[in-house]
Coordinates of C-alpha atoms in Angstrom, one line a residue:
L1491 CA 8.5 18.4 -23.1
N1492 CA 9.9 14.9 -22.1
F1493 CA 7.7 12.9 -20.2
T1494 CA 9.1 9.7 -20.3
T1495 CA 10.9 7.8 -17.2
Q1496 CA 13.2 4.9 -17.0
H1497 CA 12.8 4.7 -13.3
Q1498 CA 11.6 1.5 -11.7
P1499 CA 9.9 0.9 -8.3
P1500 CA 12.7 0.3 -5.6
E1501 CA 13.3 -3.4 -4.7
G1502 CA 10.4 -4.8 -2.8
R1503 CA 8.0 -1.9 -3.6
H1504 CA 4.7 -2.6 -5.4
M1505 CA 1.6 -1.3 -6.2
S1506 CA -0.3 -3.9 -3.8
M1507 CA 1.0 -1.5 -1.4
L1508 CA -1.9 0.6 -2.3
T1509 CA -4.3 -1.7 -0.4
A1510 CA -4.2 0.5 2.8
T1511 CA -7.1 0.5 5.2
S1512 CA -9.0 3.8 6.3
E1513 CA -8.3 2.5 9.8
A1514 CA -4.6 2.9 9.8
P1515 CA -2.9 5.0 12.5
A1516 CA -1.5 8.1 11.5
P1517 CA 1.9 7.9 10.7
S1518 CA 4.5 10.8 10.7
G1519 CA 3.7 11.9 7.2
G1520 CA -0.2 11.8 8.1
H1521 CA -3.0 10.7 5.9
L1522 CA -3.5 10.8 1.9
F1523 CA -7.3 10.8 1.1
V1524 CA -8.0 9.3 -2.2
D1525 CA -10.3 7.7 -4.2
Y1526 CA -8.7 5.2 -6.6
M1527 CA -11.4 6.0 -9.7
S1528 CA -9.6 9.5 -9.4
Q1529 CA -6.3 9.9 -11.5
P1530 CA -5.0 12.5 -9.7
S1531 CA -5.3 10.4 -6.5
R1532 CA -3.9 7.6 -8.0
A1533 CA -0.8 9.5 -9.0
C1534 CA -0.4 10.5 -5.6
A1535 CA -1.0 7.2 -4.2
Y1536 CA 1.5 5.7 -6.6
F1537 CA 4.1 8.4 -5.7
V1538 CA 3.8 7.7 -1.8
A1539 CA 3.8 3.7 -2.4
L1540 CA 7.0 3.7 -5.1
C1541 CA 8.8 6.1 -2.7
G1542 CA 8.0 4.1 0.6
L1543 CA 6.7 7.3 2.4
P1544 CA 5.3 7.2 5.8
V1545 CA 1.7 8.1 4.5
A1546 CA -1.4 6.2 5.2
L1547 CA -3.8 6.1 2.5
R1548 CA -7.3 6.6 3.2
P1549 CA -9.8 5.4 0.9
T1550 CA -12.7 8.0 0.4
N1551 CA -15.5 6.9 -2.0
L1552 CA -16.8 9.6 -4.0
G1553 CA -19.4 7.7 -5.5
K1554 CA -20.9 7.3 -1.9
K1555 CA -20.2 11.0 -1.4
E1556 CA -17.8 10.5 1.4
Q1557 CA -16.0 13.5 0.7
R1558 CA -19.2 15.5 1.5
T1559 CA -19.9 14.4 5.0
P1560 CA -19.5 17.0 7.7
Q1561 CA -16.5 15.4 9.1
Y1562 CA -14.6 15.4 5.7
L1563 CA -15.7 18.8 5.1
A1564 CA -14.4 20.2 8.1
M1565 CA -11.0 18.9 7.3
N1566 CA -11.3 19.9 3.6
P1567 CA -13.8 22.6 2.6
L1568 CA -13.0 21.7 -0.9
G1569 CA -14.6 18.4 -0.5
Q1570 CA -12.2 16.9 -3.1
V1571 CA -9.6 14.0 -3.4
P1572 CA -6.6 13.9 -3.1
F1573 CA -6.2 15.7 0.2
L1574 CA -3.3 15.5 2.2
L1575 CA -3.4 15.7 6.3
E1576 CA -0.5 15.5 8.3
P1577 CA -0.5 14.9 12.1
D1578 CA -0.1 18.5 13.2
G1579 CA -3.1 19.5 11.4
F1580 CA -1.3 20.7 8.0
A1581 CA -3.8 20.3 5.3
L1582 CA -3.1 20.4 1.5
P1583 CA -5.5 19.6 -1.4
E1584 CA -4.8 19.6 -5.0
S1585 CA -2.6 16.5 -6.7
S1586 CA 0.3 19.0 -7.8
A1587 CA 0.7 20.7 -4.8
I1588 CA 0.7 17.3 -2.7
L1589 CA 3.2 15.5 -5.0
K1590 CA 5.4 18.6 -4.7
Y1591 CA 5.4 18.9 -1.1
L1592 CA 5.8 15.4 -0.6
A1593 CA 9.0 15.3 -2.6
D1594 CA 10.4 18.3 -0.9
R1595 CA 9.3 17.1 2.6
H1596 CA 10.8 13.7 2.3
R1597 CA 14.1 14.5 0.0
A1598 CA 16.3 15.2 3.4
S1599 CA 15.4 11.6 4.4
S1600 CA 16.7 10.3 0.7
Q1601 CA 13.0 8.6 0.4
V1602 CA 12.5 10.7 -2.5
P1603 CA 15.2 10.5 -5.2
D1604 CA 15.9 13.8 -7.1
H1605 CA 14.4 12.4 -10.6
W1606 CA 11.0 12.8 -9.2
Y1607 CA 11.3 16.5 -8.6
P1608 CA 14.5 17.9 -8.9
A1609 CA 16.3 20.4 -6.4
Q1610 CA 18.0 22.4 -9.1
L1611 CA 16.1 25.5 -10.0
R1612 CA 16.3 25.2 -13.8
A1613 CA 15.5 21.6 -13.7
R1614 CA 12.5 22.1 -11.3
A1615 CA 11.2 25.1 -13.2
Q1616 CA 11.1 22.3 -16.4
A1617 CA 9.4 19.9 -14.4
N1618 CA 6.9 22.4 -12.9
A1619 CA 6.2 23.5 -16.6
A1620 CA 5.9 19.8 -17.6
L1621 CA 3.4 19.2 -14.8
D1622 CA 1.1 22.6 -15.5
W1623 CA 1.1 21.7 -19.2
Y1624 CA -0.3 18.2 -18.1
H1625 CA -3.0 19.5 -16.1
G1626 CA -3.9 22.0 -18.5
S1627 CA -3.9 19.8 -21.7
I1628 CA -3.9 16.1 -21.2
R1629 CA -5.6 15.9 -17.7
R1630 CA -8.2 18.5 -18.7
G1631 CA -9.2 16.3 -22.1
A1632 CA -9.1 13.1 -20.7
A1633 CA -10.9 14.2 -17.2
G1634 CA -13.7 16.0 -19.4
V1635 CA -14.3 13.0 -21.9
T1636 CA -14.3 10.5 -19.1
W1637 CA -16.8 12.7 -16.9
N1638 CA -19.0 13.5 -19.7
A1639 CA -19.3 10.2 -21.4
L1640 CA -19.1 7.7 -18.4
I1641 CA -18.8 8.7 -14.7
A1642 CA -21.7 11.4 -14.6
K1643 CA -24.0 8.6 -15.5
N1644 CA -22.4 6.2 -12.9
L1645 CA -23.3 8.9 -10.4
G1646 CA -26.8 9.3 -11.6
M1647 CA -25.9 12.8 -13.4
P1648 CA -26.5 13.8 -17.0
L1649 CA -24.0 13.1 -19.6
S1650 CA -23.3 15.8 -21.9
R1651 CA -22.2 14.2 -25.2
E1652 CA -21.1 17.7 -26.7
T1653 CA -18.8 18.6 -23.9
A1654 CA -17.1 15.1 -24.3
R1655 CA -16.6 15.7 -28.1
S1656 CA -15.0 18.9 -27.3
M1657 CA -12.7 17.7 -24.5
L1658 CA -11.6 14.9 -26.8
G1659 CA -10.5 17.4 -29.2
V1660 CA -8.6 19.1 -26.4
L1661 CA -7.1 15.7 -25.7
R1662 CA -6.3 15.0 -29.3
G1663 CA -4.5 18.4 -29.5
A1664 CA -2.2 17.9 -26.5
L1665 CA -1.5 14.0 -27.8
R1666 CA -0.5 15.5 -30.9
T1667 CA 2.0 18.0 -29.1
L1668 CA 3.1 15.3 -27.0
E1669 CA 4.3 13.1 -30.1

């Protein structure tokens, strides 16, 4: 599996673009609801910014349970971020699905270079394998450690040192595989 990249942000596009307000009008690409404490949210927000996609970033504070409001749950019954909502009502949860969809949707306009998500079937299959492997290994381990050793406490929930240690083992195993 090759997870390295040599690609730089296009000229004039920087991470400071991620400071969109929640009051932004609906652009042609809709709204992407994110919490910047969420790694999957950051991945989607960075992709939107790096490719200059016409998608408004809508900060959604998980710590304040904004994803559990009746208005949010009416749009997204899963109550999670990231979440994409397009002007025609098309709704899509889950970061991997959102990233793939945005790449395909904006490929024709040349906003998304092929290196992000290849059009060629076998290259795309390899990209899907890498994304699936990452989600089931590195992401699973890192999220398990972080949640059970830190985030839960900040949200007033109990910590599980045992689960954190177990997830650290998952993360270390994934990193060894990556090496």
